[in-house]
Short mmCIF file of C-alpha atoms and ligand atoms in Angstrom, two decimals:
data_model
loop_
_atom_site.label_atom_id
_atom_site.label_comp_id
_atom_site.label_asym_id
_atom_site.label_seq_id
_atom_site.Cartn_x
_atom_site.Cartn_y
_atom_site.Cartn_z
CA UNK S 1 2.40 -25.31 5.07
CA UNK S 2 1.51 -27.72 7.83
CA UNK S 3 2.57 -27.20 11.39
CA UNK S 4 5.91 -28.34 11.63
CA UNK S 5 7.51 -30.53 14.43
CA UNK S 6 11.00 -28.98 14.27
CA UNK S 7 11.79 -27.50 17.57
CA UNK S 8 11.22 -30.24 20.00
CA UNK S 9 9.17 -29.88 23.21
CA UNK S 10 6.09 -28.45 23.38
CA UNK S 11 5.59 -25.29 20.98
CA UNK S 12 4.65 -21.98 22.38
CA UNK S 13 1.16 -21.76 21.04
CA UNK S 14 -1.19 -24.33 20.00
CA UNK S 15 -3.51 -22.35 17.71
CA UNK S 16 -1.09 -20.58 15.42
CA UNK S 17 -1.03 -16.76 15.07
CA UNK S 18 -0.88 -15.37 11.37
CA UNK S 19 1.22 -12.44 10.53
CA UNK S 20 -2.20 -9.88 9.83
CA UNK S 21 -5.83 -10.48 10.10
CA UNK S 22 -8.77 -7.92 9.76
CA UNK S 23 -11.15 -6.72 12.42
CA UNK S 24 -14.72 -6.87 11.48
CA UNK S 25 -17.56 -5.85 14.31
CA UNK S 26 -21.02 -5.76 14.17
CA UNK S 27 -20.97 -2.57 13.08
CA UNK S 28 -19.13 -3.11 9.97
CA UNK S 29 -21.57 -5.96 9.50
CA UNK S 30 -24.86 -4.02 10.03
CA UNK S 31 -23.43 -1.21 7.54
CA UNK S 32 -22.32 -3.50 4.84
CA UNK S 33 -26.13 -5.45 5.51
CA UNK S 34 -27.78 -2.20 5.36
CA UNK S 35 -26.62 -1.34 1.66
CA UNK S 36 -27.51 -4.95 0.85
CA UNK S 37 -31.08 -4.10 1.46
CA UNK S 38 -30.82 -0.65 -0.22
CA UNK S 39 -30.89 0.22 -4.06
CA UNK S 40 -27.73 0.80 -4.88
CA UNK S 41 -25.09 -1.87 -4.84
CA UNK S 42 -22.11 -0.03 -6.67
CA UNK S 43 -22.04 3.92 -8.17
CA UNK S 44 -24.64 4.70 -5.07
CA UNK S 45 -24.36 7.10 -2.18
CA UNK S 46 -21.85 4.94 -0.12
CA UNK S 47 -18.95 5.92 -2.80
CA UNK S 48 -19.39 9.57 -2.54
CA UNK S 49 -19.71 9.24 1.42
CA UNK S 50 -16.35 7.18 1.57
CA UNK S 51 -14.74 9.97 -1.13
CA UNK S 52 -15.92 12.93 1.69
CA UNK S 53 -14.72 11.01 4.53
CA UNK S 54 -11.38 10.19 3.11
CA UNK S 55 -10.69 13.81 2.31
CA UNK S 56 -11.88 14.79 6.25
CA UNK S 57 -9.36 12.37 7.56
CA UNK S 58 -6.41 13.50 5.31
CA UNK S 59 -7.14 16.98 4.38
CA UNK S 60 -7.21 16.13 0.84
CA UNK S 61 -9.44 18.28 -1.53
CA UNK S 62 -10.01 14.88 -3.51
CA UNK S 63 -10.49 11.16 -3.29
CA UNK S 64 -11.30 9.18 -5.70
CA UNK S 65 -11.84 5.10 -4.24
CA UNK S 66 -11.55 2.55 -6.85
CA UNK S 67 -11.56 -0.98 -7.03
CA UNK S 68 -8.05 -1.81 -5.13
CA UNK S 69 -4.49 -0.40 -4.40
CA UNK S 70 -3.57 -1.63 -7.80
CA UNK S 71 -6.64 0.01 -9.69
CA UNK S 72 -5.48 3.34 -7.54
CA UNK S 73 -1.76 3.15 -8.22
CA UNK S 74 -2.71 2.32 -12.36
CA UNK S 75 -5.09 5.38 -12.84
CA UNK S 76 -2.52 7.45 -10.73
CA UNK S 77 0.38 6.54 -13.36
CA UNK S 78 -2.64 7.33 -16.44
CA UNK S 79 -3.75 10.55 -14.58
CA UNK S 80 -0.29 11.88 -14.15
CA UNK S 81 0.16 11.16 -17.95
CA UNK S 82 2.84 8.06 -17.90
CA UNK S 83 3.59 6.55 -21.10
CA UNK S 84 5.77 4.50 -23.17
CA UNK S 85 9.76 6.00 -22.97
CA UNK S 86 9.13 7.31 -19.56
CA UNK S 87 10.45 6.48 -16.01
CA UNK S 88 8.98 5.79 -12.82
CA UNK S 89 11.57 5.43 -9.67
CA UNK S 90 10.33 3.34 -6.71
CA UNK S 91 11.76 1.17 -4.26
CA UNK S 92 12.37 -2.63 -4.85
CA UNK S 93 11.18 -3.68 -1.28
CA UNK S 94 7.75 -3.52 -2.00
CA UNK S 95 4.95 -5.35 -3.65
CA UNK S 96 5.05 -5.78 -7.31
CA UNK S 97 2.12 -3.40 -7.76
CA UNK S 98 4.55 -0.34 -6.85
CA UNK S 99 6.43 -1.09 -9.82
CA UNK S 100 3.86 -3.02 -12.10
CA UNK S 101 1.92 0.39 -12.61
CA UNK S 102 4.46 1.67 -14.80
CA UNK S 103 4.41 -1.39 -17.13
CA UNK S 104 0.73 -0.95 -17.30
CA UNK S 105 1.31 2.31 -19.34
CA UNK S 106 4.35 0.93 -21.13
CA UNK S 107 6.86 3.02 -18.96
CA UNK S 108 9.56 1.49 -17.06
CA UNK S 109 10.14 1.15 -13.24
CA UNK S 110 13.35 2.32 -12.16
CA UNK S 111 14.63 1.10 -8.66
CA UNK S 112 16.49 3.14 -6.09
CA UNK S 113 18.09 1.06 -3.07
CA UNK S 114 16.56 1.66 0.38
CA UNK S 115 17.80 3.42 3.47
CA UNK S 116 19.50 0.57 5.77
CA UNK S 117 18.12 1.82 8.77
CA UNK S 118 14.51 3.02 8.29
CA UNK S 119 14.07 0.09 4.98
CA UNK S 120 12.10 3.28 3.17
CA UNK S 121 13.37 4.38 -0.32
CA UNK S 122 16.49 6.28 0.10
CA UNK S 123 16.09 10.02 -1.30
CA UNK S 124 19.87 10.44 -2.10
CA UNK S 125 18.98 6.90 -4.31
CA UNK S 126 16.21 8.39 -5.83
CA UNK S 127 18.11 11.64 -6.88
CA UNK S 128 20.89 9.58 -8.58
CA UNK S 129 18.27 8.05 -10.55
CA UNK S 130 16.53 11.12 -12.03
CA UNK S 131 17.14 11.04 -15.89
CA UNK S 132 15.33 13.52 -18.74
CA UNK S 133 12.98 10.67 -18.75
CA UNK S 134 11.64 10.27 -15.23
CA UNK S 135 8.03 11.14 -15.07
CA UNK S 136 6.82 9.64 -11.85
CA UNK S 137 8.22 8.96 -8.36
CA UNK S 138 6.68 6.26 -6.75
CA UNK S 139 7.48 6.34 -3.13
CA UNK S 140 5.91 3.28 -0.61
CA UNK S 141 5.67 3.85 3.17
CA UNK S 142 7.02 0.65 3.99
CA UNK S 143 5.13 -1.16 6.95
CA UNK S 144 3.86 2.38 7.50
CA UNK S 145 6.53 4.73 8.47
CA UNK S 146 6.42 7.80 6.27
CA UNK S 147 9.20 8.08 3.43
CA UNK S 148 11.14 11.69 3.61
CA UNK S 149 8.29 13.42 2.32
CA UNK S 150 10.17 17.13 2.14
CA UNK S 151 13.11 15.69 0.31
CA UNK S 152 11.07 13.35 -2.24
CA UNK S 153 9.09 16.51 -3.09
CA UNK S 154 11.95 18.55 -3.92
CA UNK S 155 13.52 16.04 -6.08
CA UNK S 156 10.17 15.50 -7.99
CA UNK S 157 9.83 18.94 -8.39
CA UNK S 158 13.31 19.58 -9.55
CA UNK S 159 12.92 16.86 -12.24
CA UNK S 160 9.28 17.47 -13.38
CA UNK S 161 8.15 14.83 -11.95
CA UNK S 162 4.80 13.61 -10.48
CA UNK S 163 5.06 12.25 -6.80
CA UNK S 164 2.80 9.55 -6.01
CA UNK S 165 3.00 8.04 -2.37
CA UNK S 166 2.33 4.44 -2.47
CA UNK S 167 0.48 4.60 1.19
CA UNK S 168 -1.06 1.09 0.82
CA UNK S 169 0.58 0.49 4.46
CA UNK S 170 -0.10 4.01 6.17
CA UNK S 171 -3.48 4.92 6.45
CA UNK S 172 -3.30 6.99 9.73
CA UNK S 173 0.16 7.73 9.38
CA UNK S 174 1.29 11.67 9.86
CA UNK S 175 4.00 13.32 8.56
CA UNK S 176 5.43 16.04 10.36
CA UNK S 177 1.98 15.96 12.28
CA UNK S 178 0.21 16.26 8.62
CA UNK S 179 -1.77 13.03 7.58
CA UNK S 180 -0.70 11.36 4.70
CA UNK S 181 -3.22 11.63 1.94
CA UNK S 182 -2.32 15.70 1.22
CA UNK S 183 1.16 15.80 0.82
CA UNK S 184 2.13 14.24 -2.19
CA UNK S 185 0.93 15.23 -5.34
CA UNK S 186 -1.05 11.86 -5.37
CA UNK S 187 -1.50 9.20 -2.25
CA UNK S 188 -2.92 5.82 -2.86
CA UNK S 189 -4.78 3.64 -0.06
CA UNK S 190 -5.32 -0.45 -0.28
CA UNK S 191 -7.87 -1.35 1.64
CA UNK S 192 -6.76 -5.28 1.26
CA UNK S 193 -7.93 -7.39 4.52
CA UNK S 194 -4.18 -7.64 5.65
CA UNK S 195 -4.49 -3.67 5.82
CA UNK S 196 -5.42 -1.58 9.04
CA UNK S 197 -8.64 -0.52 7.45
CA UNK S 198 -10.18 -3.44 4.59
CA UNK S 199 -13.15 -3.30 2.56
CA UNK S 200 -12.73 -6.69 1.43
CA UNK S 201 -10.87 -5.08 -1.20
CA UNK S 202 -10.70 -2.02 -2.17
CA UNK S 203 -8.13 1.34 -2.67
CA UNK S 204 -8.63 5.08 -3.07
CA UNK S 205 -6.41 8.23 -4.90
CA UNK S 206 -6.02 11.57 -2.92
CA UNK S 207 -5.02 14.60 -4.44
CA UNK S 208 -5.34 18.25 -4.32
CA UNK S 209 -5.36 19.08 -7.99
CA UNK S 210 -8.55 19.42 -9.79
CA UNK S 211 -6.82 18.33 -13.18
CA UNK S 212 -5.64 15.06 -11.93
CA UNK S 213 -9.24 14.56 -9.95
CA UNK S 214 -10.92 14.67 -12.89
CA UNK S 215 -8.65 12.27 -14.81
CA UNK S 216 -8.95 9.87 -12.30
CA UNK S 217 -12.86 9.87 -12.08
CA UNK S 218 -12.20 9.43 -16.38
CA UNK S 219 -9.91 6.31 -15.75
CA UNK S 220 -11.71 4.70 -12.90
CA UNK S 221 -14.26 4.02 -15.35
CA UNK S 222 -13.41 3.20 -19.03
CA UNK S 223 -12.27 6.40 -19.89
CA UNK S 224 -15.79 7.66 -20.11
CA UNK S 225 -17.17 10.86 -19.17
CA UNK S 226 -20.10 12.56 -18.72
CA UNK S 227 -18.36 16.12 -17.69
CA UNK S 228 -19.21 18.43 -20.57
CA UNK S 229 -15.64 19.77 -19.88
CA UNK S 230 -13.92 16.91 -20.89
CA UNK S 231 -15.97 15.93 -23.75
CA UNK S 232 -14.59 16.26 -27.33
CA UNK S 233 -17.32 16.44 -29.60
CA UNK S 234 -19.02 18.82 -27.37
CA UNK S 235 -15.74 20.91 -27.23
CA UNK S 236 -14.89 20.29 -30.50
CA UNK S 237 -18.33 20.87 -31.83
CA UNK S 238 -17.54 17.76 -34.16
CA UNK S 239 -20.17 15.73 -34.47
CA UNK S 240 -18.02 12.75 -36.01
CA UNK S 241 -19.33 13.05 -39.21
CA UNK S 242 -22.34 11.10 -38.30
CA UNK S 243 -25.90 12.39 -38.90
CA UNK S 244 -26.47 10.66 -35.60
CA UNK S 245 -24.90 13.18 -33.35
CA UNK S 246 -25.82 16.23 -35.40
CA UNK S 247 -27.05 18.47 -32.32
CA UNK S 248 -27.78 15.14 -30.08
CA UNK S 249 -24.78 15.68 -28.03
CA UNK S 250 -24.18 17.84 -24.55
CA UNK S 251 -26.12 18.73 -21.56
CA UNK S 252 -29.49 19.12 -23.12
CA UNK S 253 -28.82 15.40 -23.82
CA UNK S 254 -28.93 13.59 -20.52
CA UNK S 255 -28.22 10.61 -22.09
CA UNK S 256 -25.05 11.17 -23.46
CA UNK S 257 -21.49 10.42 -22.62
CA UNK S 258 -17.73 10.08 -24.31
CA UNK S 259 -15.75 7.86 -24.25
CA UNK S 260 -12.41 10.04 -24.79
CA UNK S 261 -9.16 7.65 -23.32
CA UNK S 262 -8.79 3.95 -22.85
CA UNK S 263 -9.46 3.17 -18.89
CA UNK S 264 -11.11 -0.14 -17.47
CA UNK S 265 -13.65 -0.64 -14.74
CA UNK S 266 -12.12 -0.25 -11.57
CA UNK S 267 -15.20 1.06 -9.68
CA UNK S 268 -15.65 0.12 -5.95
CA UNK S 269 -19.22 -1.46 -4.98
CA UNK S 270 -21.29 0.04 -2.31
CA UNK S 271 -20.77 -2.50 -0.01
CA UNK S 272 -17.07 -2.27 -0.11
CA UNK S 273 -17.40 1.56 0.89
CA UNK S 274 -19.83 1.10 3.44
CA UNK S 275 -17.06 -1.13 5.34
CA UNK S 276 -14.20 1.14 4.56
CA UNK S 277 -16.23 3.58 5.97
CA UNK S 278 -17.19 1.95 8.93
CA UNK S 279 -13.71 0.97 9.50
CA UNK S 280 -12.35 4.19 9.47
CA UNK S 281 -14.39 5.08 12.33
CA UNK S 282 -12.25 2.88 13.99
CA UNK S 283 -8.77 4.20 12.57
CA UNK S 284 -7.34 5.68 15.62
CA UNK S 285 -8.47 2.61 17.82
CA UNK S 286 -6.65 0.41 15.54
CA UNK S 287 -3.16 2.74 14.92
CA UNK S 288 -3.01 3.12 19.13
CA UNK S 289 -3.19 -0.90 19.82
CA UNK S 290 -0.97 -1.71 16.61
CA UNK S 291 1.41 1.31 18.66
CA UNK S 292 1.20 -0.61 21.65
CA UNK S 293 1.99 -3.92 20.46
CA UNK S 294 4.84 -2.26 18.27
CA UNK S 295 6.13 -0.39 21.38
CA UNK S 296 6.20 -4.39 23.04
CA UNK S 297 8.21 -5.70 20.56
CA UNK S 298 10.51 -3.44 20.05
CA UNK S 299 11.38 -3.64 24.27
CA UNK S 300 11.74 -7.25 23.70
CA UNK S 301 13.70 -7.39 20.22
CA UNK S 302 15.73 -4.07 20.28
CA UNK S 303 19.28 -4.26 21.32
CA UNK S 304 18.99 -8.18 21.40
CA UNK S 305 22.02 -9.92 19.94
CA UNK S 306 21.21 -11.41 16.51
CA UNK S 307 17.80 -9.02 16.21
CA UNK S 308 17.69 -5.41 14.26
CA UNK S 309 14.19 -3.47 14.62
CA UNK S 310 13.00 -0.95 12.04
CA UNK S 311 14.21 2.52 12.64
CA UNK S 312 11.61 5.24 12.62
CA UNK S 313 12.46 8.86 11.50
CA UNK S 314 11.45 11.64 13.87
CA UNK S 315 8.73 13.05 11.39
CA UNK S 316 6.58 10.18 11.01
CA UNK S 317 4.09 9.39 13.84
CA UNK S 318 3.36 5.81 12.34
CA UNK S 319 0.15 3.53 11.97
CA UNK S 320 2.05 0.43 11.60
CA UNK S 321 0.89 -2.11 8.74
CA UNK S 322 3.68 -4.63 9.12
CA UNK S 323 5.88 -5.54 12.27
CA UNK S 324 9.12 -6.58 10.34
CA UNK S 325 12.00 -7.78 12.19
CA UNK S 326 15.29 -8.29 11.17
CA UNK S 327 17.36 -11.78 12.02
CA UNK S 328 21.25 -11.05 12.09
CA UNK S 329 21.73 -14.87 10.72
CA UNK S 330 25.33 -14.58 10.92
CA UNK S 331 25.26 -13.90 14.48
CA UNK S 332 22.62 -16.12 15.13
CA UNK S 333 24.32 -18.93 13.24
CA UNK S 334 21.01 -19.75 11.65
CA UNK S 335 19.39 -19.24 8.22
CA UNK S 336 16.50 -16.98 7.99
CA UNK S 337 14.69 -20.22 5.84
CA UNK S 338 15.66 -21.74 9.07
CA UNK S 339 14.29 -19.49 11.60
CA UNK S 340 10.90 -18.83 9.74
CA UNK S 341 10.50 -22.65 9.91
CA UNK S 342 10.89 -22.86 13.66
CA UNK S 343 8.83 -19.93 14.45
CA UNK S 344 6.22 -21.84 12.42
CA UNK S 345 6.79 -24.90 14.19
CA UNK S 346 5.78 -22.61 17.37
CA UNK S 347 2.84 -21.27 16.17
CA UNK S 348 4.02 -18.00 14.76
CA UNK S 349 3.28 -17.94 11.36
CA UNK S 350 5.12 -15.11 9.59
CA UNK S 351 5.45 -13.87 6.55
CA UNK S 352 8.16 -12.46 4.03
CA UNK S 353 7.31 -8.55 2.97
CA UNK S 354 9.19 -8.44 0.62
CA UNK S 355 10.97 -10.23 -2.48
CA UNK S 356 12.59 -7.39 -4.17
CA UNK S 357 10.34 -6.53 -7.38
CA UNK S 358 13.22 -6.81 -9.40
CA UNK S 359 14.32 -10.04 -8.41
CA UNK S 360 10.94 -11.69 -9.86
CA UNK S 361 11.40 -13.84 -13.30
CA UNK S 362 9.09 -11.46 -14.86
CA UNK S 363 11.13 -8.72 -14.07
CA UNK S 364 14.64 -10.54 -14.36
CA UNK S 365 13.06 -11.22 -18.06
CA UNK S 366 13.03 -7.60 -18.80
CA UNK S 367 16.63 -7.30 -18.06
CA UNK S 368 17.09 -6.10 -14.37
CA UNK S 369 19.72 -8.31 -12.81
CA UNK S 370 20.76 -9.18 -8.96
CA UNK S 371 22.64 -6.82 -7.15
CA UNK S 372 20.81 -3.84 -8.19
CA UNK S 373 19.98 -2.57 -4.82
CA UNK S 374 22.29 -4.47 -2.46
CA UNK S 375 20.53 -3.13 0.61
CA UNK S 376 17.27 -3.99 -0.06
CA UNK S 377 18.84 -7.71 -1.05
CA UNK S 378 20.28 -8.14 1.79
CA UNK S 379 17.43 -6.52 4.13
CA UNK S 380 15.02 -9.61 2.19
CA UNK S 381 17.45 -12.37 3.17
CA UNK S 382 17.26 -11.69 6.97
CA UNK S 383 13.53 -10.79 7.65
CA UNK S 384 10.02 -12.07 9.02
CA UNK S 385 6.74 -10.11 9.45
CA UNK S 386 5.66 -10.97 12.74
CA UNK S 387 2.07 -11.12 14.16
CA UNK S 388 0.42 -7.46 13.92
CA UNK S 389 -3.12 -6.98 14.36
CA UNK S 390 -5.49 -4.96 16.29
CA UNK S 391 -7.39 -8.28 17.41
CA UNK S 392 -3.88 -9.52 18.80
CA UNK S 393 -4.08 -10.17 22.60
CA UNK S 394 -1.70 -9.38 25.38
CA UNK S 395 -0.98 -12.90 25.91
CA UNK S 396 -0.49 -13.08 22.02
CA UNK S 397 2.11 -10.80 21.90
CA UNK S 398 3.77 -12.39 24.56
CA UNK S 399 3.42 -15.92 22.85
CA UNK S 400 5.33 -14.14 19.67
CA UNK S 401 8.18 -12.70 21.84
CA UNK S 402 8.73 -16.31 23.78
CA UNK S 403 8.73 -17.89 20.53
CA UNK S 404 11.32 -15.91 18.89
CA UNK S 405 13.62 -15.88 21.80
CA UNK S 406 13.28 -19.87 22.00
CA UNK S 407 14.01 -19.95 18.04
CA UNK S 408 16.92 -17.67 18.61
CA UNK S 409 18.00 -19.73 22.05
CA UNK S 410 17.81 -16.79 24.25
CA UNK S 411 16.17 -17.82 28.10
C1 LIG U 501 2.96 -1.37 -0.57
C2 LIG U 501 1.59 -1.94 -1.77
N1 LIG U 501 1.23 -0.95 -2.60
C3 LIG U 501 0.33 -1.44 -3.38
C4 LIG U 501 -0.34 -3.04 -3.05
C5 LIG U 501 -1.82 -3.44 -3.87
O1 LIG U 501 -2.79 -3.18 -3.02
P1 LIG U 501 -4.29 -4.50 -3.44
O2 LIG U 501 -3.69 -5.56 -3.02
O3 LIG U 501 -5.14 -3.62 -2.59
O4 LIG U 501 -4.05 -4.08 -4.81
C6 LIG U 501 -0.42 -3.32 -1.86
C7 LIG U 501 -0.70 -4.56 -1.20
O5 LIG U 501 -0.50 -5.73 -0.69
C8 LIG U 501 0.91 -2.73 -1.25
O6 LIG U 501 1.46 -3.74 0.02
#
């Protein structure tokens, strides 16, 4: 979208500010360059090093890094054993990937509405949505704020379902003092450039469960294994009816591997892993600066007529990924579209996170209808994500505040 000259007068910003941006320093560049000069570009030592680092950060026993957050969700639902006929409960206020992972394995996403104040999935709506087909709950830490994990764990356990926390927004967040990544049955991260920590692309799944861990490794790489405990021929003593395999399988045949399930190539490269590792060294700095910016925005916008800020539960010590501001369009007498256009004209390039997933045409064609989750639908109509990233200077933050004030007519 081009700069729009619709507000009149001089725009607050000549150089626009985007709603999110990566922060890359010389250490990051050196970390990636070192990999490029090494023997391994993929499947090398950076992968295990990053997995170890993620375990140390979160307290989880196992980490499996992969191509992106979407792949992480896909292998998580595969590991959880979801299949055709099963149901997966998730929030509509998320990126499509949180629900698409159900469709990849033939399961059905079921949408539970959000809490009107925190904008995270409402555990009571989840409870009401549980059926005997429910096999997973994908709970998204929207904007980085932890979901109500205690309630969701209890609901999942009662339903016999797997609790998968989609923490694409929430690396660095704590719930009741515990790092996100160590609480749900599985937790997924994304390292897309808009996220707090980036690898260009990248993702991870964390778990304490060894059985799930082994399956995650399998599904990350084609369903192929070199782990004798997972090999069917080795365990069944079945040579496949072929002379070729007579005796020629197992641990004394180092070349031997088996495909025992259908997976894809969801591996992460060593360049990406080195970048994520280097970025993780800065996570606490990233979190602190993002908190400062959020506090300043909340101070400026909280209590202003026509503006509604996201409420936080006290259990969440949030590493905030997105700053989403709600505009009370009735009070302001302006549509969201108009506010969005005027902010862009002031040099504040916001975004809308998110269109409720089931309102996309693909989902409508599957039979999902408007009105399913009214709280999420009404939130969607009034939100704009404002600039929030580590490199945002104090002056930039004040420009954003000035632009919002100007657009809503506050002096
Ligand atoms: C909540 C959520 N889940 C999953 C994803 C998918 O992550 P990726 O883009 O790394 O595939 C995203 C990315 O935007 C997201 O915001």
